[in-house]
CSV table of C-alpha atoms in Angstrom, one decimal:
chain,number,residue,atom,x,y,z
E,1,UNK,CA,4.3,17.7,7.8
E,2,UNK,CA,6.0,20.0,5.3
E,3,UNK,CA,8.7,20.5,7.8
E,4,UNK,CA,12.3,19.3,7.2
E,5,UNK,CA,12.0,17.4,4.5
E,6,UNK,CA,14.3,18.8,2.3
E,7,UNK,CA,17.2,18.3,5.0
E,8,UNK,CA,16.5,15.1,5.9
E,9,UNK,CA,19.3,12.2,5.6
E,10,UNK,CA,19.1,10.2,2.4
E,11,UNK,CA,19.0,7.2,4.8
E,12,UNK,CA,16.1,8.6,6.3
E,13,UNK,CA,14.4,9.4,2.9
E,14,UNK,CA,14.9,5.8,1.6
E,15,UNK,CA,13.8,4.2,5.1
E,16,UNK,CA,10.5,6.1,4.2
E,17,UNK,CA,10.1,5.1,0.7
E,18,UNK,CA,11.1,1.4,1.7
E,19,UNK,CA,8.3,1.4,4.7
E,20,UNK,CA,5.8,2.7,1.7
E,21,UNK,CA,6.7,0.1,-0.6
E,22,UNK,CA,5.6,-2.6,2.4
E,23,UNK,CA,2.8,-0.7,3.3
E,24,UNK,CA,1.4,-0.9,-0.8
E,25,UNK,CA,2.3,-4.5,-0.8
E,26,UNK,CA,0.5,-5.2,2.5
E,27,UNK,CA,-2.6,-3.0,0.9
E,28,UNK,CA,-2.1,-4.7,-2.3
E,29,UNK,CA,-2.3,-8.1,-0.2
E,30,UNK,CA,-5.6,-7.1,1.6
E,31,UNK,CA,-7.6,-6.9,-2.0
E,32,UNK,CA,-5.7,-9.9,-3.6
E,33,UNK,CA,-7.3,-12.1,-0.5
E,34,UNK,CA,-10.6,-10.5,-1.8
E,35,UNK,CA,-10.2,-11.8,-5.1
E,36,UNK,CA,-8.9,-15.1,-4.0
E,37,UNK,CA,-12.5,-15.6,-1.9
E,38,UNK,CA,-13.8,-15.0,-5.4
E,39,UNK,CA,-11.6,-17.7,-7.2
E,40,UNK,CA,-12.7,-20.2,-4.1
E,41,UNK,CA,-16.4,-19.6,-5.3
E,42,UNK,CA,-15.1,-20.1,-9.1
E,43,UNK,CA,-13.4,-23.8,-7.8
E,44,UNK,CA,-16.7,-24.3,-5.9
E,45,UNK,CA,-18.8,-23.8,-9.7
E,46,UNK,CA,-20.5,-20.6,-8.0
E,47,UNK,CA,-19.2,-18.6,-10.0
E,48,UNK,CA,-18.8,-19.5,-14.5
E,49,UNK,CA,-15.7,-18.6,-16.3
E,50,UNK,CA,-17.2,-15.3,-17.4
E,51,UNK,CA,-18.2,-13.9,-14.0
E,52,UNK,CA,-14.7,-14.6,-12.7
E,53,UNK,CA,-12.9,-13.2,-16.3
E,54,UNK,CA,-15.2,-10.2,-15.4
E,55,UNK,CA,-14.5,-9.4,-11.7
E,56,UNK,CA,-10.7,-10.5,-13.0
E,57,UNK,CA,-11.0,-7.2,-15.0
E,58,UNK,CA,-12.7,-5.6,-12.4
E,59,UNK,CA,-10.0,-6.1,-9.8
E,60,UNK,CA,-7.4,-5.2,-12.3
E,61,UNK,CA,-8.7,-1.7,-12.9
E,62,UNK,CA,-9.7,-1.1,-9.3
E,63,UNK,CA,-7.4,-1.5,-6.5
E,64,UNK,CA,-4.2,-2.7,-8.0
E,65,UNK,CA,-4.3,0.3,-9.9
E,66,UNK,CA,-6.0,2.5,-7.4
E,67,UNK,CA,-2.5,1.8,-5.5
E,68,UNK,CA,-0.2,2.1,-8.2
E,69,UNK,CA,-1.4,5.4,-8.5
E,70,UNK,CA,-1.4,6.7,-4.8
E,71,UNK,CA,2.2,5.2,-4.2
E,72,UNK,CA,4.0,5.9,-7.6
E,73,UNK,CA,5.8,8.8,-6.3
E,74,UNK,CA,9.3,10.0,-5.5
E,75,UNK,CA,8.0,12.9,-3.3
E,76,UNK,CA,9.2,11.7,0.2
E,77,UNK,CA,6.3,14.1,1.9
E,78,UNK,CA,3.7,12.3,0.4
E,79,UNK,CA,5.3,8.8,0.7
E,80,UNK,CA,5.8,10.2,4.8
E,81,UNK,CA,2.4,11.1,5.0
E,82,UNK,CA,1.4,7.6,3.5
E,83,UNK,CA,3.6,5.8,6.4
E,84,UNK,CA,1.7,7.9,8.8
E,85,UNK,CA,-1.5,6.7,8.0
E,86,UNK,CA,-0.2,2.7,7.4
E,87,UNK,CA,0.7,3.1,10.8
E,88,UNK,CA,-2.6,4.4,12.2
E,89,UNK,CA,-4.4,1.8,9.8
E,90,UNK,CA,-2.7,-0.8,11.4
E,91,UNK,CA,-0.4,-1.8,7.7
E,92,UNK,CA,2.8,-0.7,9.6
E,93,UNK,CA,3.9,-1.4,13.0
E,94,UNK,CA,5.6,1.5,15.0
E,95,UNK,CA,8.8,-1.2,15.7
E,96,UNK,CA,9.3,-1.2,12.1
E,97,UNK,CA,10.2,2.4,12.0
E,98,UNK,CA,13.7,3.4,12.9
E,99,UNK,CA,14.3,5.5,16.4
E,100,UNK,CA,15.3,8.7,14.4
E,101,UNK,CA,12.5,8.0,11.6
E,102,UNK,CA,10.0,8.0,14.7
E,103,UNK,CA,11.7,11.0,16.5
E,104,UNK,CA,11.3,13.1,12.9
E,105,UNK,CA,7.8,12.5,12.8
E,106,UNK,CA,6.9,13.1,15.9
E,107,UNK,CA,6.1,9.5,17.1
């Protein structure tokens, strides 16, 4: 996927960092509805201050960061490659892609 990159359109470059940023927020959603089961046990007293503090921490140094890490780029082949797999995992949707975006990637 190494092809063209460095000729492609800055339109086309931005549309692909833009469709990574919604792909970490949509990732970055999936783990914050984990957490939030765990706050839900917290309300319901399952859970003490301290176990939810700690898997607080936890969930701070795991996936939030995790994603932070993967996506904090500028290098529009990875950030492509990333939109490739949101839209195999299901994260994007191929209508959210533009017609020439699709065409360069081969979609």
């Amino acid at each position: 996927m190494t092809k063209r990159y460095d000729d492609l359109p800055g339109a086309l470059k931005g549309e692909i960092r833009e469709l990574a940023g919604v792909a970490h927020e949509r990732l970055l959603a999936v783990e914050l509805r984990k957490l939030d089961g765990e706050f839900g046990r917290w309300r319901l007293g399952e859970l003490d201050a301290f176990e939810m503090s700690t898997l607080v921490h936890q969930f701070h140094e795991g996936p939030p960061r995790e994603l932070w890490l993967r996506f904090n780029t500028n290098d529009v082949r990875v950030l492509g490659l990333f939109v490739m797999e949101a839209l195999a995992d299901g994260m994007l949707r191929m209508e959210e892609l533009s017609e020439e975006l699709r065409v360069f990637l081969g979609l």
